[in-house]
Short mmCIF file of C-alpha atoms (C1' of nucleotides) in Angstrom, two decimals:
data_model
loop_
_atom_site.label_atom_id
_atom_site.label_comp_id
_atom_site.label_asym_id
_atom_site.label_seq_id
_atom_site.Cartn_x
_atom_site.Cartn_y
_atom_site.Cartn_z
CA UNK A 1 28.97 47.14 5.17
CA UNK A 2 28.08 43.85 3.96
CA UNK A 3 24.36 44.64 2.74
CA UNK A 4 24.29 48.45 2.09
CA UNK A 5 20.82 47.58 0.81
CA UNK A 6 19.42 47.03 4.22
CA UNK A 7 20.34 50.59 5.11
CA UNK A 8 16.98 51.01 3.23
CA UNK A 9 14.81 48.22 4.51
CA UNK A 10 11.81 49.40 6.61
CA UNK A 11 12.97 46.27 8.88
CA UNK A 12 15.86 48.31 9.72
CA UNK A 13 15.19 51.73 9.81
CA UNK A 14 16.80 53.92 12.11
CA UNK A 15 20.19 51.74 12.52
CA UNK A 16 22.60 53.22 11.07
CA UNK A 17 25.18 50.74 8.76
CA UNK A 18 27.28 50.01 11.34
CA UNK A 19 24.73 49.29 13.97
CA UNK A 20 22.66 46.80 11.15
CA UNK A 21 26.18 45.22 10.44
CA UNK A 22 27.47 44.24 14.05
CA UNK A 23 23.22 42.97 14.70
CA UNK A 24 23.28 40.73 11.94
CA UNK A 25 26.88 39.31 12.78
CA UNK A 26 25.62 38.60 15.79
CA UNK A 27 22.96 35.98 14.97
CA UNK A 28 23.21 33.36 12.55
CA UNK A 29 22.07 34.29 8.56
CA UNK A 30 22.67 32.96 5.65
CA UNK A 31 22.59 34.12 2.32
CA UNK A 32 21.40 32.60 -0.70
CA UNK A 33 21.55 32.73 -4.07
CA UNK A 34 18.81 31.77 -6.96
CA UNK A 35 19.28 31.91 -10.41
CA UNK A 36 16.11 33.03 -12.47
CA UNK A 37 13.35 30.58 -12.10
CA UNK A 38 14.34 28.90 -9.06
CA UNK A 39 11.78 28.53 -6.30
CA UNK A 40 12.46 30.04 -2.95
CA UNK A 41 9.84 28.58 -1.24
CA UNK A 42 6.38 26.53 -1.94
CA UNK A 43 2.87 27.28 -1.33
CA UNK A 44 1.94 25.50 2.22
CA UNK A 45 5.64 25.50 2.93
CA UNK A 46 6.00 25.98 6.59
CA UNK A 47 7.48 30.01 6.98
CA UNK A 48 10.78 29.54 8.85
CA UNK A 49 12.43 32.38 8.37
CA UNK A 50 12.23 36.08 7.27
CA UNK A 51 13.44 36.90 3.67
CA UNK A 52 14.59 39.54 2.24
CA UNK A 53 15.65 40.32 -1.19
CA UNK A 54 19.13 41.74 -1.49
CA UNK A 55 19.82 41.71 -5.13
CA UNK A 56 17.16 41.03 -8.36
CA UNK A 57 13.71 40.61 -7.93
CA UNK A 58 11.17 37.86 -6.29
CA UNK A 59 7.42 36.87 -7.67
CA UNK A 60 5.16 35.33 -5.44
CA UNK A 61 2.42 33.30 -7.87
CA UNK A 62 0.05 30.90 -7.18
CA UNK A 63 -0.54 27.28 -8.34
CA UNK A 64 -4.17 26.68 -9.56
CA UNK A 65 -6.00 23.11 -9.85
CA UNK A 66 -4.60 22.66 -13.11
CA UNK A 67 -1.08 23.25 -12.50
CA UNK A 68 -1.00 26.97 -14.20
CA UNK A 69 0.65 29.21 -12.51
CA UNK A 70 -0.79 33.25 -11.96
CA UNK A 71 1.48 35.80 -10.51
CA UNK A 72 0.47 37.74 -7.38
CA UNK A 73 2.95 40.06 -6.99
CA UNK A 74 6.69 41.27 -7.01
CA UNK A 75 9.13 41.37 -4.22
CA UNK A 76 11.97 43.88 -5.25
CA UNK A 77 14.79 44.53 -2.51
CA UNK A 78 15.06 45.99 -0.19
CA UNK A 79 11.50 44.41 0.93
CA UNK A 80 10.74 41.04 2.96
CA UNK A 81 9.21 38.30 1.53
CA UNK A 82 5.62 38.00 3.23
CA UNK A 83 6.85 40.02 6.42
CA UNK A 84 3.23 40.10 8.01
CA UNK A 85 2.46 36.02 7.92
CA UNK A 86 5.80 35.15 9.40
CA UNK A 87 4.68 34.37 13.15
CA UNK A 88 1.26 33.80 12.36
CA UNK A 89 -0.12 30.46 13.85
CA UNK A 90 1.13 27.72 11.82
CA UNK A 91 2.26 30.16 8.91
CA UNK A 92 2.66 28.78 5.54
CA UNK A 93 3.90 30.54 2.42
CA UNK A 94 0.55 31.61 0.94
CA UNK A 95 2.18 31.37 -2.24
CA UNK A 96 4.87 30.02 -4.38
CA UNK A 97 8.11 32.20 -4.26
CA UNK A 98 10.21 32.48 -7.54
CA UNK A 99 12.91 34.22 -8.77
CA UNK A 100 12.57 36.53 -11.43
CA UNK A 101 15.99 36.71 -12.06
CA UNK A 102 19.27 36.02 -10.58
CA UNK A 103 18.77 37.24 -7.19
CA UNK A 104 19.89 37.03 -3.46
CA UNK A 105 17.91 36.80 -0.57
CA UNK A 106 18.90 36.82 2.89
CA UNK A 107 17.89 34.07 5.24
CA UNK A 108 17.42 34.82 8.75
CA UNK A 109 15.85 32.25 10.98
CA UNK A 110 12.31 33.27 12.52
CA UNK A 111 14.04 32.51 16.54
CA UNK A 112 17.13 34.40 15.46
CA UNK A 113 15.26 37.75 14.03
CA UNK A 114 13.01 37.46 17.37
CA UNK A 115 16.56 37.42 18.85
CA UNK A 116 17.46 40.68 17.36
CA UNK A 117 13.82 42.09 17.69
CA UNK A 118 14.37 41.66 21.59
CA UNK A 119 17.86 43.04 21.56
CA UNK A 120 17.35 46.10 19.90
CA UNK A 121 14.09 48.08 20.16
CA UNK A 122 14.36 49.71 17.29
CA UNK A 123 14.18 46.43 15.50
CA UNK A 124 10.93 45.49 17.44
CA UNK A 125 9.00 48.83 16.80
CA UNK A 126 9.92 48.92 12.87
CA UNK A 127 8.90 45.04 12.40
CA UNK A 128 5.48 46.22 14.71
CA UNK A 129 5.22 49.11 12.26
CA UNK A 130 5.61 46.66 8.89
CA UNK A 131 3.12 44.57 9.95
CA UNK A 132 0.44 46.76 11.41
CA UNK A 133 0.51 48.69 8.31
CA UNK A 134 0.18 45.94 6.11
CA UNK A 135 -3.03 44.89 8.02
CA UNK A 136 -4.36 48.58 8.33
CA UNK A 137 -4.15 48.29 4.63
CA UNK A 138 -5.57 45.28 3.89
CA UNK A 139 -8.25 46.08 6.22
CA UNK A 140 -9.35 49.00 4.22
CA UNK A 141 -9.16 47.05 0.94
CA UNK A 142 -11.35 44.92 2.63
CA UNK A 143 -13.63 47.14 3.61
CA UNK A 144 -13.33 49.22 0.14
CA UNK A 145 -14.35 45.89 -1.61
CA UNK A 146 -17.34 45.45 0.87
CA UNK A 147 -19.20 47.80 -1.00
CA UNK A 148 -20.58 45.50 -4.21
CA UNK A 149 -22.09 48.90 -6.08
CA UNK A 150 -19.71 50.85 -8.23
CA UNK A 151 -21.72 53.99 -6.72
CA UNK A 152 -21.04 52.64 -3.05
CA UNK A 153 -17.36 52.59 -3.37
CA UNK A 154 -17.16 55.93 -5.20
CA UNK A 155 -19.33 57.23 -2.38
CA UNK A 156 -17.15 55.69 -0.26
CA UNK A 157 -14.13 57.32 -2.32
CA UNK A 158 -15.01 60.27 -2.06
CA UNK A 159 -16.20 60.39 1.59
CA UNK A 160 -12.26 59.48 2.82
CA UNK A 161 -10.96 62.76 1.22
CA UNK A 162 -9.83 65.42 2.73
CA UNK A 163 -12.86 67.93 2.26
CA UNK A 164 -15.72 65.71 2.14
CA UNK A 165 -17.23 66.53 5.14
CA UNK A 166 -17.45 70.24 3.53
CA UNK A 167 -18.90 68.95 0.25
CA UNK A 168 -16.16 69.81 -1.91
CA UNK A 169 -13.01 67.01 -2.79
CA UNK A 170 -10.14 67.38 -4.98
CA UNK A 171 -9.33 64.48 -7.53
CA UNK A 172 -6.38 63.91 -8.71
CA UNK A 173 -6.29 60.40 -10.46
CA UNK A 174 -7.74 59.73 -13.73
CA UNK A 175 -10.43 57.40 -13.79
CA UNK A 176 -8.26 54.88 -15.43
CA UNK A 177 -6.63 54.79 -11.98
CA UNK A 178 -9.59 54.69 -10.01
CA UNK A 179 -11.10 52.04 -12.07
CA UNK A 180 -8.31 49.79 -11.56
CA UNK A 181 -8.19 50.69 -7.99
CA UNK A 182 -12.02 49.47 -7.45
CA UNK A 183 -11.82 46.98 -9.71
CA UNK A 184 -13.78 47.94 -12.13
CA UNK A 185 -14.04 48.82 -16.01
CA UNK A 186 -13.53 52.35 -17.09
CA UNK A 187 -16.56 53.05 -19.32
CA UNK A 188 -18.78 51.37 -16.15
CA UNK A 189 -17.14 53.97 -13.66
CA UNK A 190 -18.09 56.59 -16.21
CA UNK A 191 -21.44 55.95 -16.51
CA UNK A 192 -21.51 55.59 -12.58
CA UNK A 193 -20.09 58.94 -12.26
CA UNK A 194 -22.36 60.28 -15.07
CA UNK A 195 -25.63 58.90 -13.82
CA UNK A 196 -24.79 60.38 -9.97
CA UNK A 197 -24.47 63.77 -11.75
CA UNK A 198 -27.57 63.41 -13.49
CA UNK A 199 -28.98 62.43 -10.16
CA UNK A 200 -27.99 65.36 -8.24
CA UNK A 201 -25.88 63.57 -6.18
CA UNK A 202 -22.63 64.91 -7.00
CA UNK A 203 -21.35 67.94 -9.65
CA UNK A 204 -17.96 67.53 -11.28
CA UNK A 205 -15.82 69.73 -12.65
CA UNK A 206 -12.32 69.39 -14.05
CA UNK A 207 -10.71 68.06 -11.09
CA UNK A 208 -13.25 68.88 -8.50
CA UNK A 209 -16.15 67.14 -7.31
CA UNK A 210 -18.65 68.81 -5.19
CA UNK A 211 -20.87 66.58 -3.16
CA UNK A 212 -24.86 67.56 -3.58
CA UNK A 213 -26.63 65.17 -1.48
CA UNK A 214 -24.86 64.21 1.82
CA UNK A 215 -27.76 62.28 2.38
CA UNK A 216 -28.67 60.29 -0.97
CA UNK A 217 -24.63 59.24 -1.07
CA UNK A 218 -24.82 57.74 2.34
CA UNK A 219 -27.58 55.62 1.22
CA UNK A 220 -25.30 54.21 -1.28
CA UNK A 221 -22.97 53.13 1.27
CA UNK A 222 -25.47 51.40 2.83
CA UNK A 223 -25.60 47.21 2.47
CA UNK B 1 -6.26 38.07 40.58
CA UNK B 2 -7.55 41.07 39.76
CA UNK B 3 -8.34 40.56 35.56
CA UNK B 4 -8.95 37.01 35.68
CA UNK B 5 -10.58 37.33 32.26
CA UNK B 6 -7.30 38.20 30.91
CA UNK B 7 -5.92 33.95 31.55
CA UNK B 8 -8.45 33.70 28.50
CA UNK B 9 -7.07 36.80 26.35
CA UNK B 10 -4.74 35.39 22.96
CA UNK B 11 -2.63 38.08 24.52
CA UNK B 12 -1.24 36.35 27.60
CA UNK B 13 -1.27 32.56 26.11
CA UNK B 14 1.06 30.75 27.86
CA UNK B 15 1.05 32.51 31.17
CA UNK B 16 -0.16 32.12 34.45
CA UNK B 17 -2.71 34.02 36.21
CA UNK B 18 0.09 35.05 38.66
CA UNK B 19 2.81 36.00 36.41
CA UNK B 20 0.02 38.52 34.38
CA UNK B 21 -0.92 40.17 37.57
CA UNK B 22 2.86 40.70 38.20
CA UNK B 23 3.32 41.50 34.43
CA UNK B 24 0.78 44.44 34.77
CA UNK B 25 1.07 45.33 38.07
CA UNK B 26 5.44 46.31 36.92
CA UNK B 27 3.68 49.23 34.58
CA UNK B 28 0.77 51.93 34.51
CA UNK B 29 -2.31 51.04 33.23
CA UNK B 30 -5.99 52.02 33.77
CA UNK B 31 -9.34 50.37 33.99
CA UNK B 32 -12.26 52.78 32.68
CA UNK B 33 -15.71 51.98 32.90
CA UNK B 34 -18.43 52.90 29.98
CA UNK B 35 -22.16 52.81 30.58
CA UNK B 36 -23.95 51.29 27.50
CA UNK B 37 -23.35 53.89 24.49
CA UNK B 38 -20.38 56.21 25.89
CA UNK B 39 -17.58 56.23 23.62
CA UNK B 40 -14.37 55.37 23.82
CA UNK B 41 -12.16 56.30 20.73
CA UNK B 42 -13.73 58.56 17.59
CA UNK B 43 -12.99 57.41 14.41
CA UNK B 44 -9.71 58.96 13.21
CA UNK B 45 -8.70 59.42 16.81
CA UNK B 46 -4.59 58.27 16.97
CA UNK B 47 -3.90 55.05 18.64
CA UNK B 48 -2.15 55.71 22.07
CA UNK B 49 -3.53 52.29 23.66
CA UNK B 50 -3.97 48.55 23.87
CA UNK B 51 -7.81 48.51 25.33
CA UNK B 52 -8.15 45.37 26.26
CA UNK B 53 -12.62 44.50 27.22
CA UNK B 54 -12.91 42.69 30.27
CA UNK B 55 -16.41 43.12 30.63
CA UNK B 56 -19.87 43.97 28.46
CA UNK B 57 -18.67 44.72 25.08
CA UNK B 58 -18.25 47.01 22.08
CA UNK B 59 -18.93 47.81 19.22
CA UNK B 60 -17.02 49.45 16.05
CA UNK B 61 -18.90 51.40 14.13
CA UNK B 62 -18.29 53.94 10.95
CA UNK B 63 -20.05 57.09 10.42
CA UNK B 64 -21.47 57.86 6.77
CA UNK B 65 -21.42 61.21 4.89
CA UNK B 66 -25.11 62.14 6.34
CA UNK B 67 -23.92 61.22 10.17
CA UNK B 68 -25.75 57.83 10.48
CA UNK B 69 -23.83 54.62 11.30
CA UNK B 70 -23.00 51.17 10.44
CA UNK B 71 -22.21 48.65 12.56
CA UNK B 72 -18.94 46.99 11.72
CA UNK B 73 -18.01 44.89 14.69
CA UNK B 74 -18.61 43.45 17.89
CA UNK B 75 -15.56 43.22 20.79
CA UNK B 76 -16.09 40.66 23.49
CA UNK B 77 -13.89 39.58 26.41
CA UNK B 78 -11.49 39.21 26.60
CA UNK B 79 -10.09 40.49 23.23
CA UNK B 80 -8.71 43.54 22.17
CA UNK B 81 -9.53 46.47 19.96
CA UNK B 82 -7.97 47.26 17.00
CA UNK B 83 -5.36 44.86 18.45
CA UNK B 84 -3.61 44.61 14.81
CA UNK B 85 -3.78 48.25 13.96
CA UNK B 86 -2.27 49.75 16.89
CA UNK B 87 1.65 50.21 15.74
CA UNK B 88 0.78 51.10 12.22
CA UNK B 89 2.55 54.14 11.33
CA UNK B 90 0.35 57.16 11.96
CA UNK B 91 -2.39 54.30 13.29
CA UNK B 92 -5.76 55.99 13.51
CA UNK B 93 -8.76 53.78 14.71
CA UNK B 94 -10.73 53.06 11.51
CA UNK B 95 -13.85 53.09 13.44
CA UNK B 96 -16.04 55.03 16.35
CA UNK B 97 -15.71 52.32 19.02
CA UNK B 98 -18.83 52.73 21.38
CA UNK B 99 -19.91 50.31 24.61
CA UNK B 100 -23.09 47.91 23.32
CA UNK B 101 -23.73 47.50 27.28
CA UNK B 102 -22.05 48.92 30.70
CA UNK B 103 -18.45 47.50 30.24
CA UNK B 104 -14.94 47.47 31.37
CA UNK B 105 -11.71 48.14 29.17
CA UNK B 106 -8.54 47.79 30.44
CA UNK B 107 -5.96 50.47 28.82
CA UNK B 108 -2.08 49.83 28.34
CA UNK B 109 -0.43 52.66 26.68
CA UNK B 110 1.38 51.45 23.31
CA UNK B 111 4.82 52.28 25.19
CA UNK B 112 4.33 50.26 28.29
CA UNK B 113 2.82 47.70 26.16
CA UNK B 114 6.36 47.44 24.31
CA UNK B 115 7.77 47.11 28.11
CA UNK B 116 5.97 44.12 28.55
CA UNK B 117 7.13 42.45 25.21
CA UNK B 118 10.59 43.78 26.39
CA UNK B 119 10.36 42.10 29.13
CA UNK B 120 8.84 38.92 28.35
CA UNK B 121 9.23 36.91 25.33
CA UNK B 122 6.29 34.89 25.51
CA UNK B 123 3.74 38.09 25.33
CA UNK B 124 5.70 39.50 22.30
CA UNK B 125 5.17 35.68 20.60
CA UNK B 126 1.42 36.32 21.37
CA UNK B 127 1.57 39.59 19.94
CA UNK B 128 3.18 38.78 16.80
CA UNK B 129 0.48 35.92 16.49
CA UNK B 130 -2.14 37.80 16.91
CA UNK B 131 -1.17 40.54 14.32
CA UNK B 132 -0.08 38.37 12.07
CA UNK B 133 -2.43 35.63 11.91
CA UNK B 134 -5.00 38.81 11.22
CA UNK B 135 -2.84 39.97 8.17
CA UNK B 136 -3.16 36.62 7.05
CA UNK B 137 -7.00 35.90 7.72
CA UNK B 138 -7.40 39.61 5.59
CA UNK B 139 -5.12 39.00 2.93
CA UNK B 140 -6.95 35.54 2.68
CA UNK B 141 -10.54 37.21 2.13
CA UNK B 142 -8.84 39.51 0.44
CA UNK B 143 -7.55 37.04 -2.68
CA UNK B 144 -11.07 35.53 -2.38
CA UNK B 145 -12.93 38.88 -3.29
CA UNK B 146 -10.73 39.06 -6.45
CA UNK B 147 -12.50 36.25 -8.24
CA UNK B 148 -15.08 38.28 -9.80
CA UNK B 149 -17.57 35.70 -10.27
CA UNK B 150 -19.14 33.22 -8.20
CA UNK B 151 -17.92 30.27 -10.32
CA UNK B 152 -14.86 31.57 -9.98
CA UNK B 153 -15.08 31.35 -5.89
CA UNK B 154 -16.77 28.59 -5.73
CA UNK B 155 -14.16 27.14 -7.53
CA UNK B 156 -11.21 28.82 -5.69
CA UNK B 157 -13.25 27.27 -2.41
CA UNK B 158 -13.23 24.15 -3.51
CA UNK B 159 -9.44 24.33 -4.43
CA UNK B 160 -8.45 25.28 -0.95
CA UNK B 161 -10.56 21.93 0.94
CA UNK B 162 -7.92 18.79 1.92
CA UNK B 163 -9.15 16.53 -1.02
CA UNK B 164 -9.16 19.41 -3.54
CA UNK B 165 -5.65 17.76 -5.33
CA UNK B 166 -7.28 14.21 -5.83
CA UNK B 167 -10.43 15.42 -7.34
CA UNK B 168 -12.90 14.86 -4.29
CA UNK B 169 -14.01 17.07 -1.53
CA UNK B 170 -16.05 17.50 1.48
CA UNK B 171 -18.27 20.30 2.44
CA UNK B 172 -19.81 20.13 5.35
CA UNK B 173 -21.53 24.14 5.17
CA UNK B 174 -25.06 24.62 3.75
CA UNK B 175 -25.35 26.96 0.59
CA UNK B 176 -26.56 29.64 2.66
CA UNK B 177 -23.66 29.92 4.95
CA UNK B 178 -21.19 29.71 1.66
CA UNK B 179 -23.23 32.58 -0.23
CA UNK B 180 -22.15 34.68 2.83
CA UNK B 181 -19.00 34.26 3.16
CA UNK B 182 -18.45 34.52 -0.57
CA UNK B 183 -20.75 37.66 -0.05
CA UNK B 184 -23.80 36.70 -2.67
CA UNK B 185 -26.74 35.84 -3.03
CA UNK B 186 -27.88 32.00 -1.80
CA UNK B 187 -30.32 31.27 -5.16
CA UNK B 188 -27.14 32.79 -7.43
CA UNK B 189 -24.97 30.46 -5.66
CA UNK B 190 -27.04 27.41 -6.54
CA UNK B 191 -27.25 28.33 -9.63
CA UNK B 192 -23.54 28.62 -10.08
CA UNK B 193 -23.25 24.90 -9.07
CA UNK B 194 -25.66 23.83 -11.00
CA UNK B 195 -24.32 25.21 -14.11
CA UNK B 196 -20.96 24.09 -12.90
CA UNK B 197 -22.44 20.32 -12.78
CA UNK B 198 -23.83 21.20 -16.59
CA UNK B 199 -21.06 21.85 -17.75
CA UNK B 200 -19.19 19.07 -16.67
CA UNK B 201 -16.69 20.17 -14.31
CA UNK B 202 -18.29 19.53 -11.10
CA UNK B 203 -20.72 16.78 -9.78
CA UNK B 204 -22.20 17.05 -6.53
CA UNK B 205 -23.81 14.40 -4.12
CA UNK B 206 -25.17 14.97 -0.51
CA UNK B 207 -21.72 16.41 0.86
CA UNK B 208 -19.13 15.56 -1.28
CA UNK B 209 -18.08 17.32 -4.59
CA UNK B 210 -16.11 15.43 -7.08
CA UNK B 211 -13.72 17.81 -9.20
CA UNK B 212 -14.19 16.51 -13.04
CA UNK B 213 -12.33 18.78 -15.17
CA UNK B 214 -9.52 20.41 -13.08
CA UNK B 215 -8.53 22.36 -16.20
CA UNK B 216 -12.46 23.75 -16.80
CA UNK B 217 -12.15 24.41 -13.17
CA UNK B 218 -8.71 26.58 -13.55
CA UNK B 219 -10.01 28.62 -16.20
CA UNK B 220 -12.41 30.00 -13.70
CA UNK B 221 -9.43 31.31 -11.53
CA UNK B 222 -8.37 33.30 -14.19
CA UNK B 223 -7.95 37.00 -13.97
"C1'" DG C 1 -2.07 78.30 -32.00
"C1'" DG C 2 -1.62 73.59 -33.92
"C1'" DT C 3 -1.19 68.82 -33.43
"C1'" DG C 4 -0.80 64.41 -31.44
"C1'" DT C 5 -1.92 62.06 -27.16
"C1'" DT C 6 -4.43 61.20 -23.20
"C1'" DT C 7 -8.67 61.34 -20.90
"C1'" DT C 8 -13.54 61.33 -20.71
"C1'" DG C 9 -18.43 60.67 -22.34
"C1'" DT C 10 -21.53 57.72 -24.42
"C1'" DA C 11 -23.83 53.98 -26.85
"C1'" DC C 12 -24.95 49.14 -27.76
"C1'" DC C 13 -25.33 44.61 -26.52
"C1'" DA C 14 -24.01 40.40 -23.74
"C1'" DT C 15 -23.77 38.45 -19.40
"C1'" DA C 16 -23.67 37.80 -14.40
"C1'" DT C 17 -26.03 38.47 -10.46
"C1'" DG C 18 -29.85 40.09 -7.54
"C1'" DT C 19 -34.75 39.63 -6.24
"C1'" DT C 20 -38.62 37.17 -5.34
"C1'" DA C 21 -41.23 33.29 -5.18
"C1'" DC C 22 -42.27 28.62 -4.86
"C1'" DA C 23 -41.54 23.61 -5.39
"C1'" DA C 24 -38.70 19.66 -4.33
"C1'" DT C 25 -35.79 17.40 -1.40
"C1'" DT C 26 -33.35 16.33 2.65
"C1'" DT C 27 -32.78 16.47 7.51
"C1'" DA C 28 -34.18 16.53 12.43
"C1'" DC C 29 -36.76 14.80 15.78
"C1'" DG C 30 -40.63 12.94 18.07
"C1'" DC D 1 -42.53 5.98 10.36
"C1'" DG D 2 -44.37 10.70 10.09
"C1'" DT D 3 -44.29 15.39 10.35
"C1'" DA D 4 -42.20 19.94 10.65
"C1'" DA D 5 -38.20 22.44 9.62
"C1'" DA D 6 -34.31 23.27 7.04
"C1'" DT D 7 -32.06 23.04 2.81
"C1'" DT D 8 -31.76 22.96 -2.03
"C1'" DG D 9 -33.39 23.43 -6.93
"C1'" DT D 10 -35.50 26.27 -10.15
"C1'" DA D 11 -37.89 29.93 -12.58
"C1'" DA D 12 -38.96 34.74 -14.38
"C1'" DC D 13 -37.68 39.13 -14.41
"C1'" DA D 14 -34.96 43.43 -13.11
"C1'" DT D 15 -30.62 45.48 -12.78
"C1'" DA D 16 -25.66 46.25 -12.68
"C1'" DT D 17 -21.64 45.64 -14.92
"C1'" DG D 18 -18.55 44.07 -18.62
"C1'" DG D 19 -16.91 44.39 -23.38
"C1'" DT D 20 -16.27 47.00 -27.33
"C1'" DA D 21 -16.22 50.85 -30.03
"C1'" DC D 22 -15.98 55.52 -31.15
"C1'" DA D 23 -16.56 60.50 -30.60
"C1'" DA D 24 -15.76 64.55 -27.79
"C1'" DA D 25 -12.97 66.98 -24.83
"C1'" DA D 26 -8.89 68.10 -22.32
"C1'" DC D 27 -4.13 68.14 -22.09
"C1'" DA D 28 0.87 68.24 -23.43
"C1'" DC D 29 4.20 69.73 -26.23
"C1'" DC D 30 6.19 72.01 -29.96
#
DNA sequence: GGTGTTTTGTACCATATGTTACAATTTACG
DNA sequence: CGTAAATTGTAACATATGGTACAAAACACC
């Protein structure tokens, strides 16, 4: 096997080494290497091709008016650099791509991956699966950010556990983690939290909240 | 042709009336009608289907902790629902989807859906297009939500107009449709500006916004 | 059980934004 | 040009959240 690391790519799950080995000989790849710092790709760059990291580690980052860069995220193998924008109409590189350190990516031309999509099912419904995921999840982000109250979006929190419906929900993040995760400050979450308590909203208890007022948290989730 | 509508859908770009009636006549599908306000899929219920409206329309809606519900979306012809959700892995519909008026869906299951992608290249391109020009519209509104303040969107707007790189821009949106879509407040987005033109970084004439100080501006991007 | 560490509660003040209202300006159209 | 409508500028105040700091409580580990 020439990529073992592909064994454990969503792209190619349920092939087994052999099978990913003879698809990929089949069509043309390349593969490239980047030494730390180089740039894969740039922002607006046409998306010709699907990515993936083989070997060290990828940052997408974006440029700002002034020329300073901020980073957006890591790409570690054996993941696909921006998988879900790659036959979007007239996809460009929403970022800058750089390497974090010496790494290898391989190159596979967008016609050539539909090539293997279309020869091999399984190809077709785990690249469906990547995708639709990523936009299920982005979705709810979205929809999570929608509410601009700190109150709304713990409403909203709590009302997609398992439980709510019932009135009682388990916790198990700090709220260090759910702060970040709503984008938010810790001490403001607190006093959110504490002020819905003193409202009769919710009760909390060590890692249990119990939900009061079915009817006073949907009207925080209103707007 | 019996779905003429469908010449129009994003779906079947590309094709003929004649080749989509063959297309859909090679596998099963269904045509269910809803009177105004019947459901068709419960929040939480799995995605089996492409449903496809041909006729009246629908509307996605969520159901809060006390039962009542927001509107989310409306579904006209000839789109689909949940079109970029339905091969996520475990994909539930995120929303009750419920007929506005009397209307027509037409229903592919997922796995003759795959047939027809199978079988011809052009409706798997449209697919792929579809789903992943919507991860890319999400993950777009997604970065934009991140800048916490409005200076900081305003500024991140301006950034991504054709113009933005030699310091002068064109708008051609009234405040009030920009405090939307940044999702504020239209008096707090005037404000912004002004204060932006204050300070120096910005000035502003009838439609076009010269970019002073593209450093003041970056430091508005930040975190 | 004791102790250091993590997590949570709370307070104070600064700031950003919302809310409401109205005036000023620009645009659309007769 | 003139008038009505739309758009923008601005103000005063209320509120939500951030930033910072520290104490209380819970937890982990010995």
């Amino acid at each position: 096997m020439k990529f073992p690391v592909l064994g454990k790519s969503p792209l190619f799950a349920g092939l087994a080494d052999s099978e990913i080995e003879s698809l990929i000989e089949g069509i043309n790849y390349r593969v490239r290497f980047f030494y730390a710092g180089a740039m894969a790709a740039l922002s607006g760059d046409e998306i010709l091709s699907v990515m993936i990291v083989l070997s060290g580690s990828m940052r997408g980052e974006m440029t700002d008016l002034a020329g300073r860069t901020i980073k957006i995220e890591d790409v570690y193998p054996p993941h696909a650099l921006a998988a879900a924008f790659i036959y979007g109409s007239g996809a460009h590189y929403p970022v800058n791509v750089m390497a974090n350190t010496d790494s290898e990516l391989l190159i596979i031309n967008k016609d050539d991956y539909l090539k293997l999509m279309n020869a091999d099912s399984r190809i077709l419904n785990n690249y469906l699966t990547v995708v639709c995921t990523k936009a299920l999840f982005l979705s709810d982000r979205l929809r999570f950010l929608s509410f601009h109250t700190i109150k709304g979006k713990y409403a909203h929190y709590l009302s997609t556990l398992p439980g709510a419906a019932a009135g009682r929900v388990l916790i198990d993040h700090t709220q260090q983690e759910l702060s970040e995760f709503f984008g938010v400050t810790r001490p403001s979450l607190a006093r959110a939290i504490s002020e819905m308590q003193q409202e009769g909203l919710i009760s909390v208890t060590r890692h249990e909240v119990r939900l009061l007022d079915l009817k006073g948290l949907s009207k925080l989730l209103e707007v």
